[in-house]
Amino acid sequence: MDFTPTEEQAAARDLTARIFGDLSTPERLTAAGTDSDAGLWKELCAAGLVAAVEDIGLLGLVLLLEEQGRTTAQVPFAASCVYGLLAVAAHGSPEQRERLLPGIANGTVVVAGALRGSGSVVGTEADRSSAAADAGRPLLTGVVPAVPWLRDATHVLVADDRRGLWLVRTAEAPAGEPVELTAPWSAGRLILQGTPGEPLGAARAYEDVLAMARTAFAGLQAGVCAGSLARAVAHTNEREQFGRPLAAKQGVQLRAADAHMDIEAIRVTAYEAAWRRDEGLPYRTHALTAAWWASEAGHRVVHAGQHLHGGAGADLDHPVHRHFLWGRQLDAYLGGGGEVLQELGELIVEGEPMVEGEPMVEGERMVEGEPMVEGEVET
């Protein structure tokens, strides 16, 4: 494994960090309330950062989402890149790629995701009896109680009861009311009542997109946690008690050190899952591992960041509280540690199959769904 960013990935990461650092300020976040920052989204798309994801891959996206998480910038970056750009690029037809990718890249098309198994989002069911309606487009029926970034979306990717993927234009769905989540993710209630949808991908597309989403949002959690810890470190170095900085106390140092180790675990597992997908290797178990760390460790880190601020951490207007809200929301969105761990155990027992479209790497052979590198001994 080699997680060293390529020149293109590093350049995109640095530009992303600069834009978020300049524009996603606490004052601007407060002014946005629970809505997205349309101006910031326009700047990101104009800089070519959404379009760049198709070239820099899932690992590159994880690097960019880390920078978003550090500032808790309110833009649908993760959702539109995973459920839109990468999903369409990997599983869309040539016609879908030609029609949708340019708009996703320039930000005029924003895609939200409602996939079963992605935490607070449930699936929908396709009404195949109406498949002949609307010029041959199947009609979908179902309700998704909360879809992050739905209020910004022009399209939403939904999954039916058979794990088929469908793209729905939000303009063709009955208007659902806004939903406020723990974090200000511009969410809404999706109502499908005979709503036309177009299929995306074939068998195993659902598993691939869901694993990509788990990996990407784990990367976002790494950034949220890193931002929380950075604020806590700055606070404890500046705040004095009995003439000494709080950071000089061993208890504070140990709490911060534990949080740092947790962040590194989230980061490295997200990097590994993303790298494996970019290399065409099976990665669903690795995506679940990253999601587990992001859920369990992320929960601990954002609590630690708030606690290390003392009374200031309880202030709802303090910037660190925003990291706390995002960390808790990501914990829930990824499914919670226990649920993710159960799914990971079941997948390990069953053996992870190759995702459709993933090539075998030369010199490897499959053993119960996982590749064995030539020269390794099967136990």
PDB file of N, CA and C in Angstrom, residues 49-140:
ATOM      1  N   LEU A  49     -12.607  21.645  -8.520  1.00  0.00           N
ATOM      2  CA  LEU A  49     -12.316  20.615  -7.522  1.00  0.00           C
ATOM      3  C   LEU A  49     -13.292  19.448  -7.584  1.00  0.00           C
ATOM      4  N   VAL A  50     -14.552  19.711  -7.900  1.00  0.00           N
ATOM      5  CA  VAL A  50     -15.498  18.604  -8.073  1.00  0.00           C
ATOM      6  C   VAL A  50     -15.134  17.802  -9.311  1.00  0.00           C
ATOM      7  N   ALA A  51     -14.840  18.474 -10.388  1.00  0.00           N
ATOM      8  CA  ALA A  51     -14.454  17.785 -11.621  1.00  0.00           C
ATOM      9  C   ALA A  51     -13.180  16.969 -11.432  1.00  0.00           C
ATOM     10  N   ALA A  52     -12.274  17.460 -10.579  1.00  0.00           N
ATOM     11  CA  ALA A  52     -10.992  16.784 -10.384  1.00  0.00           C
ATOM     12  C   ALA A  52     -11.147  15.416  -9.744  1.00  0.00           C
ATOM     13  N   VAL A  53     -12.248  15.199  -9.025  1.00  0.00           N
ATOM     14  CA  VAL A  53     -12.423  13.937  -8.301  1.00  0.00           C
ATOM     15  C   VAL A  53     -12.425  12.743  -9.248  1.00  0.00           C
ATOM     16  N   GLU A  54     -12.936  12.925 -10.468  1.00  0.00           N
ATOM     17  CA  GLU A  54     -12.950  11.819 -11.420  1.00  0.00           C
ATOM     18  C   GLU A  54     -11.535  11.364 -11.758  1.00  0.00           C
ATOM     19  N   ASP A  55     -10.569  12.293 -11.711  1.00  0.00           N
ATOM     20  CA  ASP A  55      -9.184  11.962 -12.039  1.00  0.00           C
ATOM     21  C   ASP A  55      -8.376  11.538 -10.819  1.00  0.00           C
ATOM     22  N   ILE A  56      -8.633  12.143  -9.656  1.00  0.00           N
ATOM     23  CA  ILE A  56      -7.813  11.836  -8.478  1.00  0.00           C
ATOM     24  C   ILE A  56      -8.357  10.676  -7.670  1.00  0.00           C
ATOM     25  N   GLY A  57      -9.541  10.169  -8.033  1.00  0.00           N
ATOM     26  CA  GLY A  57     -10.051   8.947  -7.438  1.00  0.00           C
ATOM     27  C   GLY A  57     -10.629   9.122  -6.048  1.00  0.00           C
ATOM     28  N   LEU A  58     -11.011   7.982  -5.465  1.00  0.00           N
ATOM     29  CA  LEU A  58     -11.629   8.003  -4.147  1.00  0.00           C
ATOM     30  C   LEU A  58     -10.639   8.456  -3.076  1.00  0.00           C
ATOM     31  N   LEU A  59      -9.375   8.056  -3.194  1.00  0.00           N
ATOM     32  CA  LEU A  59      -8.378   8.517  -2.223  1.00  0.00           C
ATOM     33  C   LEU A  59      -8.222  10.032  -2.296  1.00  0.00           C
ATOM     34  N   GLY A  60      -8.210  10.568  -3.503  1.00  0.00           N
ATOM     35  CA  GLY A  60      -8.138  12.016  -3.637  1.00  0.00           C
ATOM     36  C   GLY A  60      -9.343  12.694  -3.008  1.00  0.00           C
ATOM     37  N   LEU A  61     -10.532  12.121  -3.194  1.00  0.00           N
ATOM     38  CA  LEU A  61     -11.735  12.694  -2.593  1.00  0.00           C
ATOM     39  C   LEU A  61     -11.640  12.675  -1.068  1.00  0.00           C
ATOM     40  N   VAL A  62     -11.135  11.578  -0.506  1.00  0.00           N
ATOM     41  CA  VAL A  62     -10.981  11.498   0.949  1.00  0.00           C
ATOM     42  C   VAL A  62     -10.076  12.623   1.445  1.00  0.00           C
ATOM     43  N   LEU A  63      -9.007  12.903   0.716  1.00  0.00           N
ATOM     44  CA  LEU A  63      -8.108  13.996   1.101  1.00  0.00           C
ATOM     45  C   LEU A  63      -8.824  15.341   1.084  1.00  0.00           C
ATOM     46  N   LEU A  64      -9.669  15.560   0.085  1.00  0.00           N
ATOM     47  CA  LEU A  64     -10.404  16.824  -0.002  1.00  0.00           C
ATOM     48  C   LEU A  64     -11.451  16.933   1.100  1.00  0.00           C
ATOM     49  N   LEU A  65     -12.111  15.812   1.408  1.00  0.00           N
ATOM     50  CA  LEU A  65     -13.143  15.837   2.440  1.00  0.00           C
ATOM     51  C   LEU A  65     -12.554  16.049   3.829  1.00  0.00           C
ATOM     52  N   GLU A  66     -11.328  15.603   4.031  1.00  0.00           N
ATOM     53  CA  GLU A  66     -10.657  15.917   5.291  1.00  0.00           C
ATOM     54  C   GLU A  66     -10.584  17.430   5.487  1.00  0.00           C
ATOM     55  N   GLU A  67     -10.266  18.140   4.416  1.00  0.00           N
ATOM     56  CA  GLU A  67     -10.160  19.600   4.511  1.00  0.00           C
ATOM     57  C   GLU A  67     -11.518  20.232   4.761  1.00  0.00           C
ATOM     58  N   GLN A  68     -12.566  19.679   4.156  1.00  0.00           N
ATOM     59  CA  GLN A  68     -13.905  20.184   4.443  1.00  0.00           C
ATOM     60  C   GLN A  68     -14.237  19.967   5.916  1.00  0.00           C
ATOM     61  N   GLY A  69     -13.939  18.763   6.425  1.00  0.00           N
ATOM     62  CA  GLY A  69     -14.271  18.455   7.809  1.00  0.00           C
ATOM     63  C   GLY A  69     -13.576  19.359   8.807  1.00  0.00           C
ATOM     64  N   ARG A  70     -12.363  19.790   8.502  1.00  0.00           N
ATOM     65  CA  ARG A  70     -11.628  20.662   9.438  1.00  0.00           C
ATOM     66  C   ARG A  70     -12.373  21.970   9.702  1.00  0.00           C
ATOM     67  N   THR A  71     -13.140  22.425   8.708  1.00  0.00           N
ATOM     68  CA  THR A  71     -13.855  23.693   8.857  1.00  0.00           C
ATOM     69  C   THR A  71     -15.370  23.503   8.934  1.00  0.00           C
ATOM     70  N   THR A  72     -15.838  22.257   8.848  1.00  0.00           N
ATOM     71  CA  THR A  72     -17.276  21.945   8.813  1.00  0.00           C
ATOM     72  C   THR A  72     -18.014  22.819   7.804  1.00  0.00           C
ATOM     73  N   ALA A  73     -17.436  22.937   6.608  1.00  0.00           N
ATOM     74  CA  ALA A  73     -18.030  23.765   5.561  1.00  0.00           C
ATOM     75  C   ALA A  73     -19.338  23.158   5.079  1.00  0.00           C
ATOM     76  N   GLN A  74     -20.365  23.982   4.974  1.00  0.00           N
ATOM     77  CA  GLN A  74     -21.704  23.502   4.653  1.00  0.00           C
ATOM     78  C   GLN A  74     -21.953  23.503   3.150  1.00  0.00           C
ATOM     79  N   VAL A  75     -21.395  22.500   2.494  1.00  0.00           N
ATOM     80  CA  VAL A  75     -21.595  22.289   1.060  1.00  0.00           C
ATOM     81  C   VAL A  75     -21.780  20.785   0.817  1.00  0.00           C
ATOM     82  N   PRO A  76     -22.528  20.420  -0.233  1.00  0.00           N
ATOM     83  CA  PRO A  76     -22.825  19.002  -0.499  1.00  0.00           C
ATOM     84  C   PRO A  76     -21.691  18.295  -1.239  1.00  0.00           C
ATOM     85  N   PHE A  77     -20.451  18.519  -0.804  1.00  0.00           N
ATOM     86  CA  PHE A  77     -19.277  18.012  -1.506  1.00  0.00           C
ATOM     87  C   PHE A  77     -19.252  16.477  -1.527  1.00  0.00           C
ATOM     88  N   ALA A  78     -19.323  15.861  -0.357  1.00  0.00           N
ATOM     89  CA  ALA A  78     -19.240  14.394  -0.272  1.00  0.00           C
ATOM     90  C   ALA A  78     -20.396  13.746  -1.025  1.00  0.00           C
ATOM     91  N   ALA A  79     -21.617  14.228  -0.791  1.00  0.00           N
ATOM     92  CA  ALA A  79     -22.790  13.604  -1.398  1.00  0.00           C
ATOM     93  C   ALA A  79     -22.746  13.661  -2.914  1.00  0.00           C
ATOM     94  N   SER A  80     -22.517  14.855  -3.473  1.00  0.00           N
ATOM     95  CA  SER A  80     -22.567  14.989  -4.923  1.00  0.00           C
ATOM     96  C   SER A  80     -21.418  14.269  -5.609  1.00  0.00           C
ATOM     97  N   CYS A  81     -20.253  14.199  -4.941  1.00  0.00           N
ATOM     98  CA  CYS A  81     -19.114  13.497  -5.543  1.00  0.00           C
ATOM     99  C   CYS A  81     -19.295  11.984  -5.514  1.00  0.00           C
ATOM    100  N   VAL A  82     -19.821  11.449  -4.404  1.00  0.00           N
ATOM    101  CA  VAL A  82     -19.967   9.995  -4.282  1.00  0.00           C
ATOM    102  C   VAL A  82     -21.201   9.505  -5.027  1.00  0.00           C
ATOM    103  N   TYR A  83     -22.370  10.041  -4.653  1.00  0.00           N
ATOM    104  CA  TYR A  83     -23.621   9.556  -5.237  1.00  0.00           C
ATOM    105  C   TYR A  83     -23.819  10.055  -6.657  1.00  0.00           C
ATOM    106  N   GLY A  84     -23.097  11.103  -7.029  1.00  0.00           N
ATOM    107  CA  GLY A  84     -23.208  11.637  -8.369  1.00  0.00           C
ATOM    108  C   GLY A  84     -22.017  11.316  -9.228  1.00  0.00           C
ATOM    109  N   LEU A  85     -20.929  12.055  -9.055  1.00  0.00           N
ATOM    110  CA  LEU A  85     -19.786  11.965  -9.966  1.00  0.00           C
ATOM    111  C   LEU A  85     -19.203  10.557 -10.040  1.00  0.00           C
ATOM    112  N   LEU A  86     -18.796   9.989  -8.908  1.00  0.00           N
ATOM    113  CA  LEU A  86     -18.144   8.676  -8.937  1.00  0.00           C
ATOM    114  C   LEU A  86     -19.120   7.561  -9.284  1.00  0.00           C
ATOM    115  N   ALA A  87     -20.360   7.655  -8.798  1.00  0.00           N
ATOM    116  CA  ALA A  87     -21.347   6.617  -9.099  1.00  0.00           C
ATOM    117  C   ALA A  87     -21.674   6.579 -10.588  1.00  0.00           C
ATOM    118  N   VAL A  88     -21.889   7.748 -11.170  1.00  0.00           N
ATOM    119  CA  VAL A  88     -22.215   7.802 -12.610  1.00  0.00           C
ATOM    120  C   VAL A  88     -21.001   7.416 -13.441  1.00  0.00           C
ATOM    121  N   ALA A  89     -19.819   7.880 -13.057  1.00  0.00           N
ATOM    122  CA  ALA A  89     -18.609   7.552 -13.804  1.00  0.00           C
ATOM    123  C   ALA A  89     -18.344   6.058 -13.803  1.00  0.00           C
ATOM    124  N   ALA A  90     -18.618   5.392 -12.674  1.00  0.00           N
ATOM    125  CA  ALA A  90     -18.325   3.963 -12.565  1.00  0.00           C
ATOM    126  C   ALA A  90     -19.428   3.084 -13.122  1.00  0.00           C
ATOM    127  N   HIS A  91     -20.679   3.503 -12.967  1.00  0.00           N
ATOM    128  CA  HIS A  91     -21.789   2.599 -13.278  1.00  0.00           C
ATOM    129  C   HIS A  91     -22.788   3.155 -14.287  1.00  0.00           C
ATOM    130  N   GLY A  92     -22.631   4.398 -14.688  1.00  0.00           N
ATOM    131  CA  GLY A  92     -23.562   4.963 -15.651  1.00  0.00           C
ATOM    132  C   GLY A  92     -23.296   4.476 -17.066  1.00  0.00           C
ATOM    133  N   SER A  93     -24.314   4.551 -17.899  1.00  0.00           N
ATOM    134  CA  SER A  93     -24.161   4.229 -19.315  1.00  0.00           C
ATOM    135  C   SER A  93     -23.393   5.352 -19.992  1.00  0.00           C
ATOM    136  N   PRO A  94     -22.865   5.114 -21.196  1.00  0.00           N
ATOM    137  CA  PRO A  94     -22.206   6.218 -21.905  1.00  0.00           C
ATOM    138  C   PRO A  94     -23.093   7.439 -22.049  1.00  0.00           C
ATOM    139  N   GLU A  95     -24.383   7.222 -22.286  1.00  0.00           N
ATOM    140  CA  GLU A  95     -25.309   8.342 -22.437  1.00  0.00           C
ATOM    141  C   GLU A  95     -25.478   9.086 -21.118  1.00  0.00           C
ATOM    142  N   GLN A  96     -25.570   8.351 -20.012  1.00  0.00           N
ATOM    143  CA  GLN A  96     -25.713   8.995 -18.704  1.00  0.00           C
ATOM    144  C   GLN A  96     -24.464   9.788 -18.339  1.00  0.00           C
ATOM    145  N   ARG A  97     -23.310   9.218 -18.631  1.00  0.00           N
ATOM    146  CA  ARG A  97     -22.070   9.928 -18.312  1.00  0.00           C
ATOM    147  C   ARG A  97     -21.963  11.221 -19.118  1.00  0.00           C
ATOM    148  N   GLU A  98     -22.310  11.152 -20.392  1.00  0.00           N
ATOM    149  CA  GLU A  98     -22.226  12.341 -21.243  1.00  0.00           C
ATOM    150  C   GLU A  98     -23.228  13.405 -20.801  1.00  0.00           C
ATOM    151  N   ARG A  99     -24.404  12.968 -20.350  1.00  0.00           N
ATOM    152  CA  ARG A  99     -25.457  13.907 -19.985  1.00  0.00           C
ATOM    153  C   ARG A  99     -25.275  14.497 -18.580  1.00  0.00           C
ATOM    154  N   LEU A 100     -24.796  13.696 -17.634  1.00  0.00           N
ATOM    155  CA  LEU A 100     -24.798  14.116 -16.231  1.00  0.00           C
ATOM    156  C   LEU A 100     -23.455  14.627 -15.710  1.00  0.00           C
ATOM    157  N   LEU A 101     -22.356  14.034 -16.144  1.00  0.00           N
ATOM    158  CA  LEU A 101     -21.063  14.363 -15.541  1.00  0.00           C
ATOM    159  C   LEU A 101     -20.663  15.830 -15.696  1.00  0.00           C
ATOM    160  N   PRO A 102     -20.872  16.452 -16.861  1.00  0.00           N
ATOM    161  CA  PRO A 102     -20.494  17.873 -16.955  1.00  0.00           C
ATOM    162  C   PRO A 102     -21.238  18.753 -15.959  1.00  0.00           C
ATOM    163  N   GLY A 103     -22.532  18.498 -15.788  1.00  0.00           N
ATOM    164  CA  GLY A 103     -23.310  19.297 -14.844  1.00  0.00           C
ATOM    165  C   GLY A 103     -22.899  19.065 -13.405  1.00  0.00           C
ATOM    166  N   ILE A 104     -22.596  17.807 -13.043  1.00  0.00           N
ATOM    167  CA  ILE A 104     -22.126  17.523 -11.682  1.00  0.00           C
ATOM    168  C   ILE A 104     -20.796  18.224 -11.444  1.00  0.00           C
ATOM    169  N   ALA A 105     -19.930  18.192 -12.443  1.00  0.00           N
ATOM    170  CA  ALA A 105     -18.600  18.790 -12.300  1.00  0.00           C
ATOM    171  C   ALA A 105     -18.674  20.298 -12.095  1.00  0.00           C
ATOM    172  N   ASN A 106     -19.603  20.979 -12.802  1.00  0.00           N
ATOM    173  CA  ASN A 106     -19.662  22.437 -12.663  1.00  0.00           C
ATOM    174  C   ASN A 106     -20.644  22.898 -11.589  1.00  0.00           C
ATOM    175  N   GLY A 107     -21.283  21.938 -10.898  1.00  0.00           N
ATOM    176  CA  GLY A 107     -22.128  22.273  -9.766  1.00  0.00           C
ATOM    177  C   GLY A 107     -23.564  22.587 -10.092  1.00  0.00           C
ATOM    178  N   THR A 108     -23.950  22.581 -11.370  1.00  0.00           N
ATOM    179  CA  THR A 108     -25.340  22.849 -11.712  1.00  0.00           C
ATOM    180  C   THR A 108     -26.227  21.637 -11.450  1.00  0.00           C
ATOM    181  N   VAL A 109     -25.615  20.456 -11.393  1.00  0.00           N
ATOM    182  CA  VAL A 109     -26.307  19.231 -10.997  1.00  0.00           C
ATOM    183  C   VAL A 109     -25.729  18.799  -9.653  1.00  0.00           C
ATOM    184  N   VAL A 110     -26.591  18.673  -8.653  1.00  0.00           N
ATOM    185  CA  VAL A 110     -26.186  18.232  -7.317  1.00  0.00           C
ATOM    186  C   VAL A 110     -26.958  16.967  -6.988  1.00  0.00           C
ATOM    187  N   VAL A 111     -26.254  15.934  -6.581  1.00  0.00           N
ATOM    188  CA  VAL A 111     -26.876  14.639  -6.313  1.00  0.00           C
ATOM    189  C   VAL A 111     -26.801  14.322  -4.828  1.00  0.00           C
ATOM    190  N   ALA A 112     -27.946  14.016  -4.230  1.00  0.00           N
ATOM    191  CA  ALA A 112     -28.000  13.525  -2.857  1.00  0.00           C
ATOM    192  C   ALA A 112     -28.169  12.009  -2.906  1.00  0.00           C
ATOM    193  N   GLY A 113     -28.017  11.368  -1.768  1.00  0.00           N
ATOM    194  CA  GLY A 113     -28.090   9.907  -1.744  1.00  0.00           C
ATOM    195  C   GLY A 113     -29.019   9.396  -0.672  1.00  0.00           C
ATOM    196  N   ALA A 114     -29.848   8.411  -1.035  1.00  0.00           N
ATOM    197  CA  ALA A 114     -30.747   7.756  -0.081  1.00  0.00           C
ATOM    198  C   ALA A 114     -30.605   6.256  -0.266  1.00  0.00           C
ATOM    199  N   LEU A 115     -29.542   5.704   0.309  1.00  0.00           N
ATOM    200  CA  LEU A 115     -29.283   4.271   0.179  1.00  0.00           C
ATOM    201  C   LEU A 115     -29.527   3.580   1.503  1.00  0.00           C
ATOM    202  N   ARG A 116     -30.219   2.466   1.465  1.00  0.00           N
ATOM    203  CA  ARG A 116     -30.421   1.674   2.670  1.00  0.00           C
ATOM    204  C   ARG A 116     -29.066   1.232   3.200  1.00  0.00           C
ATOM    205  N   GLY A 117     -28.896   1.285   4.523  1.00  0.00           N
ATOM    206  CA  GLY A 117     -27.637   0.877   5.117  1.00  0.00           C
ATOM    207  C   GLY A 117     -26.678   2.022   5.321  1.00  0.00           C
ATOM    208  N   SER A 118     -27.078   3.247   4.945  1.00  0.00           N
ATOM    209  CA  SER A 118     -26.164   4.377   5.112  1.00  0.00           C
ATOM    210  C   SER A 118     -26.514   5.206   6.334  1.00  0.00           C
ATOM    211  N   GLY A 119     -27.128   4.582   7.326  1.00  0.00           N
ATOM    212  CA  GLY A 119     -27.361   5.246   8.596  1.00  0.00           C
ATOM    213  C   GLY A 119     -28.783   5.736   8.724  1.00  0.00           C
ATOM    214  N   SER A 120     -29.006   7.050   8.730  1.00  0.00           N
ATOM    215  CA  SER A 120     -30.326   7.613   8.968  1.00  0.00           C
ATOM    216  C   SER A 120     -31.224   7.524   7.739  1.00  0.00           C
ATOM    217  N   VAL A 121     -30.705   7.007   6.647  1.00  0.00           N
ATOM    218  CA  VAL A 121     -31.461   6.919   5.401  1.00  0.00           C
ATOM    219  C   VAL A 121     -31.940   5.496   5.185  1.00  0.00           C
ATOM    220  N   VAL A 122     -33.203   5.327   4.762  1.00  0.00           N
ATOM    221  CA  VAL A 122     -33.736   4.007   4.443  1.00  0.00           C
ATOM    222  C   VAL A 122     -33.976   3.927   2.949  1.00  0.00           C
ATOM    223  N   GLY A 123     -34.352   2.724   2.467  1.00  0.00           N
ATOM    224  CA  GLY A 123     -34.522   2.537   1.031  1.00  0.00           C
ATOM    225  C   GLY A 123     -35.936   2.802   0.564  1.00  0.00           C
ATOM    226  N   THR A 124     -36.151   2.671  -0.721  1.00  0.00           N
ATOM    227  CA  THR A 124     -37.481   2.793  -1.303  1.00  0.00           C
ATOM    228  C   THR A 124     -37.741   1.539  -2.117  1.00  0.00           C
ATOM    229  N   GLU A 125     -38.974   1.388  -2.553  1.00  0.00           N
ATOM    230  CA  GLU A 125     -39.341   0.231  -3.352  1.00  0.00           C
ATOM    231  C   GLU A 125     -39.775   0.689  -4.734  1.00  0.00           C
ATOM    232  N   ALA A 126     -39.368  -0.057  -5.749  1.00  0.00           N
ATOM    233  CA  ALA A 126     -39.733   0.288  -7.126  1.00  0.00           C
ATOM    234  C   ALA A 126     -41.055  -0.372  -7.483  1.00  0.00           C
ATOM    235  N   ASP A 127     -41.982   0.389  -8.031  1.00  0.00           N
ATOM    236  CA  ASP A 127     -43.262  -0.137  -8.485  1.00  0.00           C
ATOM    237  C   ASP A 127     -43.100  -0.593  -9.929  1.00  0.00           C
ATOM    238  N   ARG A 128     -42.656  -1.837 -10.098  1.00  0.00           N
ATOM    239  CA  ARG A 128     -42.355  -2.325 -11.449  1.00  0.00           C
ATOM    240  C   ARG A 128     -43.617  -2.570 -12.276  1.00  0.00           C
ATOM    241  N   SER A 129     -44.786  -2.604 -11.613  1.00  0.00           N
ATOM    242  CA  SER A 129     -46.022  -2.781 -12.381  1.00  0.00           C
ATOM    243  C   SER A 129     -46.294  -1.582 -13.273  1.00  0.00           C
ATOM    244  N   SER A 130     -45.693  -0.457 -12.979  1.00  0.00           N
ATOM    245  CA  SER A 130     -45.905   0.764 -13.773  1.00  0.00           C
ATOM    246  C   SER A 130     -44.735   1.044 -14.688  1.00  0.00           C
ATOM    247  N   ALA A 131     -43.949   0.010 -14.975  1.00  0.00           N
ATOM    248  CA  ALA A 131     -42.713   0.231 -15.718  1.00  0.00           C
ATOM    249  C   ALA A 131     -42.949   0.762 -17.120  1.00  0.00           C
ATOM    250  N   ALA A 132     -44.121   0.545 -17.643  1.00  0.00           N
ATOM    251  CA  ALA A 132     -44.384   1.008 -19.006  1.00  0.00           C
ATOM    252  C   ALA A 132     -44.766   2.486 -19.042  1.00  0.00           C
ATOM    253  N   ALA A 133     -45.023   3.044 -17.883  1.00  0.00           N
ATOM    254  CA  ALA A 133     -45.466   4.437 -17.846  1.00  0.00           C
ATOM    255  C   ALA A 133     -44.309   5.390 -18.105  1.00  0.00           C
ATOM    256  N   ASP A 134     -44.688   6.618 -18.378  1.00  0.00           N
ATOM    257  CA  ASP A 134     -43.711   7.696 -18.543  1.00  0.00           C
ATOM    258  C   ASP A 134     -42.594   7.338 -19.504  1.00  0.00           C
ATOM    259  N   ALA A 135     -42.970   7.000 -20.692  1.00  0.00           N
ATOM    260  CA  ALA A 135     -42.009   6.716 -21.761  1.00  0.00           C
ATOM    261  C   ALA A 135     -41.028   5.615 -21.366  1.00  0.00           C
ATOM    262  N   GLY A 136     -41.552   4.621 -20.664  1.00  0.00           N
ATOM    263  CA  GLY A 136     -40.710   3.469 -20.331  1.00  0.00           C
ATOM    264  C   GLY A 136     -39.904   3.620 -19.062  1.00  0.00           C
ATOM    265  N   ARG A 137     -40.005   4.737 -18.379  1.00  0.00           N
ATOM    266  CA  ARG A 137     -39.251   4.895 -17.140  1.00  0.00           C
ATOM    267  C   ARG A 137     -40.055   4.321 -15.978  1.00  0.00           C
ATOM    268  N   PRO A 138     -39.463   3.458 -15.175  1.00  0.00           N
ATOM    269  CA  PRO A 138     -40.181   2.891 -14.029  1.00  0.00           C
ATOM    270  C   PRO A 138     -40.604   3.985 -13.060  1.00  0.00           C
ATOM    271  N   LEU A 139     -41.696   3.730 -12.365  1.00  0.00           N
ATOM    272  CA  LEU A 139     -42.187   4.669 -11.376  1.00  0.00           C
ATOM    273  C   LEU A 139     -41.846   4.140  -9.989  1.00  0.00           C
ATOM    274  N   LEU A 140     -41.383   5.019  -9.126  1.00  0.00           N
ATOM    275  CA  LEU A 140     -40.931   4.643  -7.796  1.00  0.00           C
ATOM    276  C   LEU A 140     -41.882   5.165  -6.742  1.00  0.00           C
TER     277      LEU A 140
END
